[in-house]
């Protein structure tokens, strides 16, 4: 399969790129821009050659996303999977009295508008793929049922991402496209921190199983963890 992964140069995105390459897939590794660090992707390029395509794509900039889709269309007839992994977590532990609205706006720009715009511009390529799937990396922080009164910017943007995923499924599901919002678990990344109990490699393995349809969500749930177990919306 040809798999577009945003935020592919770090954290979960990097683990997903490694796992996808190891499984024999071609990876369009989305990085924020030409100045972004790609050192951690270099071993994949050296090992897998032209199966790895570095694609500058700043998910907070629609012009960047549009240009990336145009460049991808020149090289590929279609893509099979889009994994929206790029995300930011700002204002951790801020209570409502300290909430920075600029950080709230930045969080929505990256965590919600980014995936929306990626789908807007890459959907024509995805429609030409064979095993079409969209996986939006969400979080249990975006569960209304589990709201905990913190991480407002991150939690609200991820909750909205779940709604966008539901809208996508309603539009694209009848056409045979797989759509999920996936909680990858609390994993050891720059965002998750060293104290996190899970690891990105295990989550990436589960997410690729979902993309390949080796694992199916229990009861056809939209919002699931990386093993396909339903999460509470």
PDB file of N, CA, C and O in Angstrom, residues 20 39 46 53 70 86 94-95 97-98 121 132 137 142 151 176 189 193 198-199 218 221 232:
ATOM      1  N   UNK A  20       5.395   0.629   8.794  1.00  0.00           N
ATOM      2  CA  UNK A  20       4.859   0.511   7.430  1.00  0.00           C
ATOM      3  C   UNK A  20       5.942   0.046   6.461  1.00  0.00           C
ATOM      4  O   UNK A  20       5.696  -0.820   5.610  1.00  0.00           O
ATOM      5  N   UNK A  39      16.485  13.659  10.323  1.00  0.00           N
ATOM      6  CA  UNK A  39      17.569  12.734  10.648  1.00  0.00           C
ATOM      7  C   UNK A  39      17.065  11.353  11.029  1.00  0.00           C
ATOM      8  O   UNK A  39      17.654  10.336  10.655  1.00  0.00           O
ATOM      9  N   UNK A  46      17.799   5.106   3.741  1.00  0.00           N
ATOM     10  CA  UNK A  46      18.957   4.297   3.372  1.00  0.00           C
ATOM     11  C   UNK A  46      18.582   2.829   3.194  1.00  0.00           C
ATOM     12  O   UNK A  46      19.102   2.142   2.310  1.00  0.00           O
ATOM     13  N   UNK A  53       9.217   8.469   0.647  1.00  0.00           N
ATOM     14  CA  UNK A  53       9.184   9.789   0.014  1.00  0.00           C
ATOM     15  C   UNK A  53       8.987  10.843   1.088  1.00  0.00           C
ATOM     16  O   UNK A  53       7.984  10.805   1.818  1.00  0.00           O
ATOM     17  N   UNK A  70      -0.335  18.246  -4.701  1.00  0.00           N
ATOM     18  CA  UNK A  70       0.015  18.361  -6.114  1.00  0.00           C
ATOM     19  C   UNK A  70       1.299  17.603  -6.424  1.00  0.00           C
ATOM     20  O   UNK A  70       1.419  16.934  -7.460  1.00  0.00           O
ATOM     21  N   UNK A  86       0.148  14.049  12.875  1.00  0.00           N
ATOM     22  CA  UNK A  86       0.719  15.310  13.349  1.00  0.00           C
ATOM     23  C   UNK A  86      -0.222  15.961  14.354  1.00  0.00           C
ATOM     24  O   UNK A  86      -1.428  16.074  14.119  1.00  0.00           O
ATOM     25  N   UNK A  94      -2.847  23.514  32.295  1.00  0.00           N
ATOM     26  CA  UNK A  94      -3.473  24.814  32.513  1.00  0.00           C
ATOM     27  C   UNK A  94      -4.922  24.635  32.940  1.00  0.00           C
ATOM     28  O   UNK A  94      -5.655  23.859  32.354  1.00  0.00           O
ATOM     29  N   UNK A  95      -5.308  25.353  33.962  1.00  0.00           N
ATOM     30  CA  UNK A  95      -6.709  25.401  34.351  1.00  0.00           C
ATOM     31  C   UNK A  95      -7.393  26.525  33.570  1.00  0.00           C
ATOM     32  O   UNK A  95      -6.751  27.322  32.887  1.00  0.00           O
ATOM     33  N   UNK A  97      -8.652  29.312  34.270  1.00  0.00           N
ATOM     34  CA  UNK A  97      -8.245  30.692  34.544  1.00  0.00           C
ATOM     35  C   UNK A  97      -6.957  31.069  33.812  1.00  0.00           C
ATOM     36  O   UNK A  97      -6.703  32.245  33.554  1.00  0.00           O
ATOM     37  N   UNK A  98      -6.128  30.091  33.489  1.00  0.00           N
ATOM     38  CA  UNK A  98      -4.860  30.366  32.801  1.00  0.00           C
ATOM     39  C   UNK A  98      -4.943  30.097  31.296  1.00  0.00           C
ATOM     40  O   UNK A  98      -3.954  30.236  30.580  1.00  0.00           O
ATOM     41  N   UNK A 121      -7.589  18.001   0.402  1.00  0.00           N
ATOM     42  CA  UNK A 121      -6.708  18.062  -0.763  1.00  0.00           C
ATOM     43  C   UNK A 121      -6.194  16.695  -1.220  1.00  0.00           C
ATOM     44  O   UNK A 121      -5.838  16.551  -2.395  1.00  0.00           O
ATOM     45  N   UNK A 132      -8.773   1.671   0.654  1.00  0.00           N
ATOM     46  CA  UNK A 132      -8.849   3.054   1.108  1.00  0.00           C
ATOM     47  C   UNK A 132      -9.182   3.126   2.603  1.00  0.00           C
ATOM     48  O   UNK A 132     -10.169   2.545   3.053  1.00  0.00           O
ATOM     49  N   UNK A 137      -5.440  10.082  14.256  1.00  0.00           N
ATOM     50  CA  UNK A 137      -4.922   9.770  15.593  1.00  0.00           C
ATOM     51  C   UNK A 137      -5.552  10.738  16.596  1.00  0.00           C
ATOM     52  O   UNK A 137      -5.287  11.939  16.595  1.00  0.00           O
ATOM     53  N   UNK A 142     -10.018  13.303  24.251  1.00  0.00           N
ATOM     54  CA  UNK A 142     -11.116  13.837  23.471  1.00  0.00           C
ATOM     55  C   UNK A 142     -12.447  13.162  23.730  1.00  0.00           C
ATOM     56  O   UNK A 142     -13.420  13.421  23.020  1.00  0.00           O
ATOM     57  N   UNK A 151      -6.160  20.183  30.250  1.00  0.00           N
ATOM     58  CA  UNK A 151      -5.666  20.093  28.865  1.00  0.00           C
ATOM     59  C   UNK A 151      -6.729  20.578  27.881  1.00  0.00           C
ATOM     60  O   UNK A 151      -7.010  19.925  26.873  1.00  0.00           O
ATOM     61  N   UNK A 176     -17.178   2.315   0.821  1.00  0.00           N
ATOM     62  CA  UNK A 176     -16.229   1.256   1.136  1.00  0.00           C
ATOM     63  C   UNK A 176     -14.963   1.722   1.817  1.00  0.00           C
ATOM     64  O   UNK A 176     -14.044   0.927   2.037  1.00  0.00           O
ATOM     65  N   UNK A 189       6.625   9.247  24.140  1.00  0.00           N
ATOM     66  CA  UNK A 189       7.066  10.118  23.054  1.00  0.00           C
ATOM     67  C   UNK A 189       7.360  11.479  23.678  1.00  0.00           C
ATOM     68  O   UNK A 189       7.179  11.671  24.888  1.00  0.00           O
ATOM     69  N   UNK A 193       5.693  11.820  27.165  1.00  0.00           N
ATOM     70  CA  UNK A 193       6.614  11.857  28.292  1.00  0.00           C
ATOM     71  C   UNK A 193       7.201  10.500  28.623  1.00  0.00           C
ATOM     72  O   UNK A 193       6.685   9.459  28.221  1.00  0.00           O
ATOM     73  N   UNK A 198       3.132   2.955  27.850  1.00  0.00           N
ATOM     74  CA  UNK A 198       3.120   2.273  26.553  1.00  0.00           C
ATOM     75  C   UNK A 198       4.267   2.717  25.666  1.00  0.00           C
ATOM     76  O   UNK A 198       4.994   3.670  25.965  1.00  0.00           O
ATOM     77  N   UNK A 199       4.441   2.007  24.547  1.00  0.00           N
ATOM     78  CA  UNK A 199       5.475   2.409  23.609  1.00  0.00           C
ATOM     79  C   UNK A 199       4.883   2.605  22.222  1.00  0.00           C
ATOM     80  O   UNK A 199       3.886   1.984  21.842  1.00  0.00           O
ATOM     81  N   UNK A 218     -14.217  -3.688  17.179  1.00  0.00           N
ATOM     82  CA  UNK A 218     -15.317  -4.420  17.804  1.00  0.00           C
ATOM     83  C   UNK A 218     -16.622  -3.654  17.594  1.00  0.00           C
ATOM     84  O   UNK A 218     -16.722  -2.461  17.894  1.00  0.00           O
ATOM     85  N   UNK A 221     -17.078   0.010  15.793  1.00  0.00           N
ATOM     86  CA  UNK A 221     -16.962   1.299  16.473  1.00  0.00           C
ATOM     87  C   UNK A 221     -16.100   2.269  15.683  1.00  0.00           C
ATOM     88  O   UNK A 221     -15.151   1.882  14.993  1.00  0.00           O
ATOM     89  N   UNK A 232     -15.002   5.307  24.648  1.00  0.00           N
ATOM     90  CA  UNK A 232     -16.215   6.087  24.892  1.00  0.00           C
ATOM     91  C   UNK A 232     -16.102   7.463  24.253  1.00  0.00           C
ATOM     92  O   UNK A 232     -15.137   8.182  24.484  1.00  0.00           O
TER      93      UNK A 232
END
